[in-house]
mmCIF file of C-alpha atoms and ligand atoms in Angstrom:
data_model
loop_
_atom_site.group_PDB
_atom_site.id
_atom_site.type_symbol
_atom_site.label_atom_id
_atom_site.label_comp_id
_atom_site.label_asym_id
_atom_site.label_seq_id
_atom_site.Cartn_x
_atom_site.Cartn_y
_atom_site.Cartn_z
ATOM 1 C CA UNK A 1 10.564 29.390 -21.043
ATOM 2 C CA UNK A 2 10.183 26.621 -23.903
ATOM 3 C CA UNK A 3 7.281 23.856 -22.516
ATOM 4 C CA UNK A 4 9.169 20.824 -23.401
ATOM 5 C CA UNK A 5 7.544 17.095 -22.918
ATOM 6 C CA UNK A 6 9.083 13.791 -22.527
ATOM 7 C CA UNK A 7 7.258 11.377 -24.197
ATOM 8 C CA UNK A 8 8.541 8.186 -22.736
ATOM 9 C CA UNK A 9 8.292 4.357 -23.773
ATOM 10 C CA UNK A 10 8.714 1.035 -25.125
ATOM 11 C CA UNK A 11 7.552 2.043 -28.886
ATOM 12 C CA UNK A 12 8.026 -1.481 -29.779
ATOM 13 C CA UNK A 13 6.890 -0.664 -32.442
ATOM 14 C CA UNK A 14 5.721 3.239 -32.435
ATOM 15 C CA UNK A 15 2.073 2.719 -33.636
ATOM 16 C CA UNK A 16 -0.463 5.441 -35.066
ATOM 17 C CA UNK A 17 -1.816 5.794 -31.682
ATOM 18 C CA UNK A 18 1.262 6.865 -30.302
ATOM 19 C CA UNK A 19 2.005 9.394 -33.016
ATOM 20 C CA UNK A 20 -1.702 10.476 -32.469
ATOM 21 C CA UNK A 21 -0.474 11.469 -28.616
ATOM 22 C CA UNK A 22 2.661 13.288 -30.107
ATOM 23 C CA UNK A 23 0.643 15.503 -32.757
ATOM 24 C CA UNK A 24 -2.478 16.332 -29.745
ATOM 25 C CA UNK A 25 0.490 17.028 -27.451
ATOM 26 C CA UNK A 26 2.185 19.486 -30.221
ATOM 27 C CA UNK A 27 -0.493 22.182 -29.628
ATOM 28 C CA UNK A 28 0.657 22.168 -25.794
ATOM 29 C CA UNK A 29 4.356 21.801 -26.032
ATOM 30 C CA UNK A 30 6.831 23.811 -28.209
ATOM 31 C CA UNK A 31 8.878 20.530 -28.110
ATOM 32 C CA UNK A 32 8.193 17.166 -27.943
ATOM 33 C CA UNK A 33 11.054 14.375 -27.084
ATOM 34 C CA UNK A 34 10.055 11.009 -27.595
ATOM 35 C CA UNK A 35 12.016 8.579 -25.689
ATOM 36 C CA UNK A 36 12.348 5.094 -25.989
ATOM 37 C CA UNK A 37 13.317 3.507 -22.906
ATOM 38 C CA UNK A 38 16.110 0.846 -22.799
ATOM 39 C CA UNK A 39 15.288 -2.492 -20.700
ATOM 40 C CA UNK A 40 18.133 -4.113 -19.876
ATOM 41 C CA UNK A 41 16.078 -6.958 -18.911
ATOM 42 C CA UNK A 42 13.670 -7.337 -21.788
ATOM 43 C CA UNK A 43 14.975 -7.832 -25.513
ATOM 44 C CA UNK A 44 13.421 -5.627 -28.233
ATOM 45 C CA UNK A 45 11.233 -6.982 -31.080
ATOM 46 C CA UNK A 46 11.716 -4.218 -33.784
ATOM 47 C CA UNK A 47 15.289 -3.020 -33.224
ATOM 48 C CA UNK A 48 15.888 -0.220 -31.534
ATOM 49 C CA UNK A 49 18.485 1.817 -33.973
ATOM 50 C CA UNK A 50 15.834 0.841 -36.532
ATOM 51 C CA UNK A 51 12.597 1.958 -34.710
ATOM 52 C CA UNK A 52 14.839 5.611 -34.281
ATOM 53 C CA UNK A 53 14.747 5.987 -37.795
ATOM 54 C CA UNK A 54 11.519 5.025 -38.749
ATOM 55 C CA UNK A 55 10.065 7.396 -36.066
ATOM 56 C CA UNK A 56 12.274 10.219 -36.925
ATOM 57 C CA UNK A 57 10.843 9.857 -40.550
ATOM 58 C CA UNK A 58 7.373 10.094 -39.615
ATOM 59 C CA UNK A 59 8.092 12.810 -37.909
ATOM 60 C CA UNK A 60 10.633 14.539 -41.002
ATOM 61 C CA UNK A 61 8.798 17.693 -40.979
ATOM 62 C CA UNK A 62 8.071 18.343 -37.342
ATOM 63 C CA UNK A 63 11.311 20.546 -36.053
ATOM 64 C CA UNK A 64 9.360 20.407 -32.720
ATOM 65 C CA UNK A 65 10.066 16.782 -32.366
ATOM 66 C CA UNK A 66 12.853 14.712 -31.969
ATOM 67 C CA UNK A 67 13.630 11.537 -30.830
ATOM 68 C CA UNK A 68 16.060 9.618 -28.228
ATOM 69 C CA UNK A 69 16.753 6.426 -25.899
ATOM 70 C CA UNK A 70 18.109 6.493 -23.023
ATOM 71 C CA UNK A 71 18.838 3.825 -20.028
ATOM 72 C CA UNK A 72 17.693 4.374 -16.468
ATOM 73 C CA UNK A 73 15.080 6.418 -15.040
ATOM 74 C CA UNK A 74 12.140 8.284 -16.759
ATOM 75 C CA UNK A 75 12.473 11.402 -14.634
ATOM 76 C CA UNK A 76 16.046 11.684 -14.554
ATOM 77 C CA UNK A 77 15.950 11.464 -18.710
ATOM 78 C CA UNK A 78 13.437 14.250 -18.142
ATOM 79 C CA UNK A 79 15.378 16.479 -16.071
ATOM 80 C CA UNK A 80 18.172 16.115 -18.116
ATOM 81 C CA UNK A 81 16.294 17.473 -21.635
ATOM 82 C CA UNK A 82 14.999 20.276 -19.758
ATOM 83 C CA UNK A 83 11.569 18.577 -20.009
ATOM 84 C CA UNK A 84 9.270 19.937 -17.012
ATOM 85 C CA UNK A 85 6.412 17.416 -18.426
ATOM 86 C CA UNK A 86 5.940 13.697 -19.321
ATOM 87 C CA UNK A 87 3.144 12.887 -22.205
ATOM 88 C CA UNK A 88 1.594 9.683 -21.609
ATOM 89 C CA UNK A 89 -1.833 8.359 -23.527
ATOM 90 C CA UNK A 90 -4.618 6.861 -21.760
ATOM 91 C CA UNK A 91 -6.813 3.867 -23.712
ATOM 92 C CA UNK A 92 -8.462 2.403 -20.445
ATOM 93 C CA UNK A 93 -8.506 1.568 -16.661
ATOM 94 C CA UNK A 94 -5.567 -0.626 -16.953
ATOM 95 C CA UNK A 95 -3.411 2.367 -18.588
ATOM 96 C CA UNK A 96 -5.102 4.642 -15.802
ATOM 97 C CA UNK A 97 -4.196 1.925 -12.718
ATOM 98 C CA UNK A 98 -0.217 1.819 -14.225
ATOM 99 C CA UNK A 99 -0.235 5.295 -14.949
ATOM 100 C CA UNK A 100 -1.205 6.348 -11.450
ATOM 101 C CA UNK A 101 1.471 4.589 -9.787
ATOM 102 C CA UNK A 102 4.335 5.948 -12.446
ATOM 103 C CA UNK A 103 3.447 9.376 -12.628
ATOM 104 C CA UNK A 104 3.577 9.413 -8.614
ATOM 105 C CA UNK A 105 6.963 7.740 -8.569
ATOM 106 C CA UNK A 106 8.255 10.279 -11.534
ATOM 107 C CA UNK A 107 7.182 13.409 -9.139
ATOM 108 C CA UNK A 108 9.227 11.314 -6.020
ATOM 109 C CA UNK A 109 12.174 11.679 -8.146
ATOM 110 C CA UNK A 110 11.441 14.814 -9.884
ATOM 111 C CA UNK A 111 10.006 17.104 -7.632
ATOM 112 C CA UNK A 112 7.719 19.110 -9.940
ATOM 113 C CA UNK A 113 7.248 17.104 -12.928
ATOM 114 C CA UNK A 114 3.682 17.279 -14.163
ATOM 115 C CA UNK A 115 2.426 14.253 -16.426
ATOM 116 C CA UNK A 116 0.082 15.555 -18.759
ATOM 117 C CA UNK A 117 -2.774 12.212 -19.873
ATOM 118 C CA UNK A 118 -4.268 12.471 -23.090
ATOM 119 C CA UNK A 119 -6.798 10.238 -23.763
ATOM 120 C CA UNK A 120 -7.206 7.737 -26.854
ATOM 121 C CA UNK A 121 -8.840 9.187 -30.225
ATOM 122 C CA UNK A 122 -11.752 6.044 -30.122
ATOM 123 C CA UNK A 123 -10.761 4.802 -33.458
ATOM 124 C CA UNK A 124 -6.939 4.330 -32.761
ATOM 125 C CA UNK A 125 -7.385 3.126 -28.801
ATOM 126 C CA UNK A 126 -7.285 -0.742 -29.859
ATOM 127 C CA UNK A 127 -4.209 -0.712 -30.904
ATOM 128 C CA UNK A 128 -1.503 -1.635 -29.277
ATOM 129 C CA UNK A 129 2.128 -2.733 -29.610
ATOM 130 C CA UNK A 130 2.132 -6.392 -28.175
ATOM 131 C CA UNK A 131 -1.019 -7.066 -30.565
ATOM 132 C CA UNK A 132 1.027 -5.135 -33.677
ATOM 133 C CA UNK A 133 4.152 -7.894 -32.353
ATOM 134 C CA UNK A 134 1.796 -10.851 -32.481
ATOM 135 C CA UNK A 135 0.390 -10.089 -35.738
ATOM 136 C CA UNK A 136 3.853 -9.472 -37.099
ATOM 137 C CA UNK A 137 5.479 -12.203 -35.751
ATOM 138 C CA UNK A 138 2.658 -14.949 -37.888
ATOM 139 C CA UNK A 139 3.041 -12.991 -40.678
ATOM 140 C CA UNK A 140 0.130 -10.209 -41.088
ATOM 141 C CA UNK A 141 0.545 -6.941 -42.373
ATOM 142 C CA UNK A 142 0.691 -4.335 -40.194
ATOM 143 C CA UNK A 143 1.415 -1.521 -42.206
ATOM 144 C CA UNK A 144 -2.258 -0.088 -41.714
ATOM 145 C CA UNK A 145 -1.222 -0.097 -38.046
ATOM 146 C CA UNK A 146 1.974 2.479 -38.293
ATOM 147 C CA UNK A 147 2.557 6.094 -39.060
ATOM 148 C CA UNK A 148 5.787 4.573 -41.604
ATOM 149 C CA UNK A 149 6.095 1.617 -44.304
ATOM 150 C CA UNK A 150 7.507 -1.165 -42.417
ATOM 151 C CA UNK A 151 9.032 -2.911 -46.017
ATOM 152 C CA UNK A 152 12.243 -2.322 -45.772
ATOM 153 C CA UNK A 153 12.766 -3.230 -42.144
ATOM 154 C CA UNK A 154 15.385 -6.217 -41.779
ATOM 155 C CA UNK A 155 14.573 -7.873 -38.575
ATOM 156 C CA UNK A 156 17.703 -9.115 -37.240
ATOM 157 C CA UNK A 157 15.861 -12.144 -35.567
HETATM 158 P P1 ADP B 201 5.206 1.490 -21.998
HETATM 159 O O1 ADP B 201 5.960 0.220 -22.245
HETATM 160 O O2 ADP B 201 5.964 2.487 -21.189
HETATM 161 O O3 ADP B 201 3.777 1.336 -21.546
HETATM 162 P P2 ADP B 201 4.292 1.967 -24.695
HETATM 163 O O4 ADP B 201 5.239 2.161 -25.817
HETATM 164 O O5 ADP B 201 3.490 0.715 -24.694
HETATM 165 O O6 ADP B 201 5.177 2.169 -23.412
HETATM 166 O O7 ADP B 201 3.279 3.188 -24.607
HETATM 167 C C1 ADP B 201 3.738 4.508 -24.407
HETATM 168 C C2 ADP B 201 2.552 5.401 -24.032
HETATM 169 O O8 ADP B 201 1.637 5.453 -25.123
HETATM 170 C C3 ADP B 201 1.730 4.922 -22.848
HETATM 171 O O9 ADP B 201 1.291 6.060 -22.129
HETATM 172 C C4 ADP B 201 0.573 4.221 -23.477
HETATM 173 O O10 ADP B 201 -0.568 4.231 -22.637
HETATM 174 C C5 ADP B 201 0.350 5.095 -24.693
HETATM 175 N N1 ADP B 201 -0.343 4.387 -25.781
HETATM 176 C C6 ADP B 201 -0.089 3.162 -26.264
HETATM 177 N N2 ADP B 201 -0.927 2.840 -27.279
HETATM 178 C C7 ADP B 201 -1.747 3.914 -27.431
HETATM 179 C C8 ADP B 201 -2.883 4.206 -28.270
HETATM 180 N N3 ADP B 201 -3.329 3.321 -29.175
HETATM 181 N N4 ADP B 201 -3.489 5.392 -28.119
HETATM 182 C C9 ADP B 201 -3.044 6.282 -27.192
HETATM 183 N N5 ADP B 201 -2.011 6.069 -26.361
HETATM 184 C C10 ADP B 201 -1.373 4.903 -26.465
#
């Protein structure tokens, strides 16, 4: 039976620490799908048709990785890809305390769905999204930050 993970979030944007999760979690999986969840209540900085793309090019040469969004619940998404486990990174306590909670909740719904924590390569575990938003937002470069060339990305706001 293929060991397919769900690798679910925000991704706004996909950074080089997520895509450092997705290549550690290639030696355990035969197929990783990363999925960006859809927040009905939150609005997107780096658009979402835009961030498929880019992450679908970083990955180009991966066939064991693909890429969807989906609305609605995590484990449901999961169930429906045939994905027995989630892939979630771990930087710190705070990920750990979140974590916790959602990977209990995930196993309420789907009765047993394993999520499999890697922790942060040191060098890449300050990085986050919200900071790579800030910085983009006043104007820094945050190309450094990103496993694609942002250049060509046409913000729509
Ligand atoms: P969410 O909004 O669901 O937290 P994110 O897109 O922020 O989604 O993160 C998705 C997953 O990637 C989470 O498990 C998060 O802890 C992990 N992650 C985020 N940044 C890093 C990083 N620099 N190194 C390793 N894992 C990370």
């Amino acid at each position: 039976m293929k060991r397919i993970a769900l690798f679910p979030g925000s991704f706004d944007p996909f950074t080089k620490g997520h895509e450092d999760i997705v290549l550690r979690g290639l030696r355990l999986f035969d197929e990783i799908v990363i999925g960006i969840g859809r927040n009905a209540h939150k609005d997107r900085y780096f658009p979402l048709d835009q961030m498929i793309r880019l992450i679908e090019g970083a990955f180009a040469n991966e066939p064991a990785v693909r890429v969807i969004s989906y609305d609605g619940l995590t484990a449901h998404v999961a169930k429906e890809v045939g994905a027995r486990f989630l892939l979630r990174g771990l930087r710190n306590t705070t990920d750990f305390e979140y974590e916790n909670g959602i990977s209990q909740v995930n196993r309420y719904v789907y009765e047993g769905v394993e999520t499999v924590f890697l922790i942060t390569s040191p060098h890449l575990a300050p990085i986050s999204s919200s900071i790579i938003r800030d910085l983009h937002r006043y104007g820094q470069h945050v190309n450094e930050f990103l496993p694609y060339p942002l250049d060509d990305l046409h913000l729509v706001k």
